[in-house]
Amino acid sequence: MAGKTKKSEASSSSSRNSSRSSNHRGESVVVDYGKNKSSCGYCKSSARSSISHGLGTQSITINDYQDLLDRGWRRSGCFLYKPEMEKTCCPAYTIRLKAGDFVPSKEQLRVSRRMQRFLEGTLDCKRPVETVEDPNASRDTCSRTHLGVSSLAVKESSSNNNEEKDGEENIVRFLSDQVGSVVHACSESGEFPDIQFPKASVKKVSQAKRKILVEGSEDLLYSTNIAFQIAATIKRSLPDQKDGNQGRFSRNITDENGPSPKLIAEKLESFLNQLAKTSGLSVRACNGHLNFYSAAKHASAYESSQTVSVSKGSAASSVSKGCSLKNSSENTQVKRRRLEIHLKRSSFDSEEYALYRRYQMMVHNDTPDHVTESSYRRFLVDTPLIFVPPTGDGTVPPCGFGSFHQQYVIDGKLVAVGVIDILPRCLSSKYLFWDPDFAFLSPGKYSALQEINWVKENQAHCSTLQYYYLGYYIHSCSKMRYKAAYSPSELLCPLRYQWVPFAIAKPLLDRKPYVVLSDFSTLQDRESLPPHVSEDVMEMQHDDIGKEDTNDFLMYDDEGMMEPEYGSSDNEQHLASVDVEDGDVGNILIGLKGSRVKFKFAFRPSERSYLEFQLRRYMRVVGEALAERMVYSLE
């Protein structure tokens, strides 16, 4: 079967392998799974409309994987996949950001400040106070839960009306922030679409208004109509979607007339129920309004020295059991929290796995039998990347190159884990899972900011390390829009593999899902843009897109591509030569029976036909340089 190998070729191959071993970079060994058609995890199409090419990997060097990323590949464990961009239903463009050019948006700055306040102890721990369920509440129209505001009822201060007013404003402001955090949590969990929602505004209910309301309203203190605003925003942002195809969020917050304020308010209340275990002030969803009630009969006045305690998200249940907003005039000691970020090489950790299970079941509603240790290992622990240790010569960062888990630990408690690959030119963010109790801190956004900062800091140790890769960007998938908020980002052209500014790509993708972006890569300013593109690009530059996280980082990259069954079910013998990248497949290195030999020396001409077709298809998807550098295993 195998033909003779020239001595010079064999020597060259041996020399190459020796060189790989000497620099500890090893060799890349892949198995070609070919093209696959499957149902789509993004548009939820029932047809087999998602088309991709798959590779199994025995090992892969960091340089080869970097080059594969720059040709549109991604990995899930030891499995590599690349969408067939022109044919698949939801084209997925690789998106990246040059860390040194990053300009944080107002929302991203708010996320950093919120975390800083949390760590500094601005949200202080308070003991929960019991509250009494309102027996008059009608469960048909109004459901009720406890928000976790301890002792909002405080004594009247007749000596200083200004102080009373200031205390009232502080409470209203804090309750507004609390509702805003819940809206964030709903976006992060995918209950709401990934769009910019109006800021929540809680208003005090006047005494006169309480008298004309239903029985039991005498204890009503505050109210917000944010649910109506959210419903209107969704309707405006999704005008083309039909009632039966409005995404996952629509099943919970829409009725036959579209987004329902009543259902949205109840959804917000349910999140408040999950976020707060303490009591004192209760919240009730009533016909689209969120109303806040006092558990005490005399809760209308305030004194300046009073601490107003409000649970800041579900973290209260496991971290603080209720957090408080301190009056600026107080001189009370506050408890500071300690955040530690640990970078460790990818390996199984039982504490991480327990957090992953909790995250998947609570945030993504996975059943326990779908969150097994073996699936977790395959997805987030196993890696084909060959670790490269630090060299101290300015070419490798102190941690080395390879696959890592970045742990976020607050006061000794593991609250989030980022799964990342550190490569010669980038940090590639693969997945993040986090403690649902800490959703109010927007862990996805915060971890992204930390990873961007990590790249900037480590450029001093490795000058080639300049980029932050955010995975895939699917323009038609609202849950991915937040990625473009890390600006100025670039998308990879699916044909020529050139990087194109997102500002140029966005208006093109608004019109059709598949675009050869490099055709427009020179359109860098208004004068050079065609009229129909110019206005959209300039408008996008003033648009603070992606302000609301849907699911934190890169969750949906691999959710829609979890190692499908690849094989030769599709007969591709009709593949035209125009579809195949030019190159000599004879130079592809074949792994066969423990040896490495170029294809042109491995088989007799009569035996090459079908394998040659497979190799041409393989060269088309990985490129000539990688095809000749990696080992194509037949074992």
Tab-separated table of N, CA, C and O in Angstrom, residues 38-45 50 89-90 477 479 556 559-561:
chain	number	residue	atom	x	y	z
A	38	SER	N	-26.756	19.767	11.046
A	38	SER	CA	-27.516	19.487	12.262
A	38	SER	C	-28.523	20.602	12.496
A	38	SER	O	-28.517	21.623	11.809
A	39	SER	N	-29.403	20.397	13.473
A	39	SER	CA	-30.321	21.468	13.856
A	39	SER	C	-29.514	22.576	14.518
A	39	SER	O	-28.451	22.329	15.081
A	40	CYS	N	-30.005	23.791	14.454
A	40	CYS	CA	-29.251	24.951	14.919
A	40	CYS	C	-29.587	25.295	16.366
A	40	CYS	O	-30.759	25.375	16.733
A	41	GLY	N	-28.554	25.495	17.177
A	41	GLY	CA	-28.751	25.876	18.570
A	41	GLY	C	-29.001	27.350	18.758
A	41	GLY	O	-29.250	27.794	19.879
A	42	TYR	N	-28.947	28.129	17.679
A	42	TYR	CA	-29.117	29.574	17.779
A	42	TYR	C	-30.501	30.011	17.302
A	42	TYR	O	-31.259	30.622	18.035
A	43	CYS	N	-30.838	29.692	16.055
A	43	CYS	CA	-32.157	30.085	15.539
A	43	CYS	C	-33.218	29.041	15.870
A	43	CYS	O	-34.389	29.229	15.573
A	44	LYS	N	-32.791	27.913	16.492
A	44	LYS	CA	-33.711	26.848	16.920
A	44	LYS	C	-34.477	26.236	15.749
A	44	LYS	O	-35.585	25.730	15.916
A	45	SER	N	-33.887	26.284	14.563
A	45	SER	CA	-34.539	25.701	13.398
A	45	SER	C	-34.623	24.186	13.550
A	45	SER	O	-33.673	23.533	13.986
A	50	SER	N	-27.775	23.922	10.210
A	50	SER	CA	-26.472	24.334	10.730
A	50	SER	C	-25.397	23.439	10.109
A	50	SER	O	-25.404	22.218	10.294
A	89	CYS	N	-27.058	28.325	8.414
A	89	CYS	CA	-28.192	29.234	8.624
A	89	CYS	C	-27.809	30.467	9.434
A	89	CYS	O	-28.371	31.550	9.227
A	90	CYS	N	-26.869	30.329	10.360
A	90	CYS	CA	-26.472	31.435	11.236
A	90	CYS	C	-24.961	31.625	11.171
A	90	CYS	O	-24.231	31.076	12.007
A	477	CYS	N	-28.340	36.813	16.295
A	477	CYS	CA	-28.592	36.291	17.643
A	477	CYS	C	-28.449	37.428	18.648
A	477	CYS	O	-27.339	37.900	18.914
A	479	LYS	N	-28.520	37.488	21.719
A	479	LYS	CA	-27.741	37.148	22.904
A	479	LYS	C	-26.244	37.366	22.698
A	479	LYS	O	-25.475	37.270	23.648
A	556	TYR	N	-23.094	30.980	24.658
A	556	TYR	CA	-23.804	30.457	23.515
A	556	TYR	C	-22.879	30.047	22.390
A	556	TYR	O	-23.314	29.527	21.399
A	559	GLU	N	-22.878	26.280	23.076
A	559	GLU	CA	-24.189	25.683	23.314
A	559	GLU	C	-24.792	25.205	22.006
A	559	GLU	O	-25.485	24.200	21.957
A	560	GLY	N	-24.525	25.925	20.933
A	560	GLY	CA	-25.092	25.534	19.655
A	560	GLY	C	-24.229	24.571	18.885
A	560	GLY	O	-24.545	24.202	17.769
A	561	MET	N	-23.120	24.130	19.476
A	561	MET	CA	-22.182	23.305	18.730
A	561	MET	C	-21.499	22.331	19.676
A	561	MET	O	-20.313	22.372	19.901
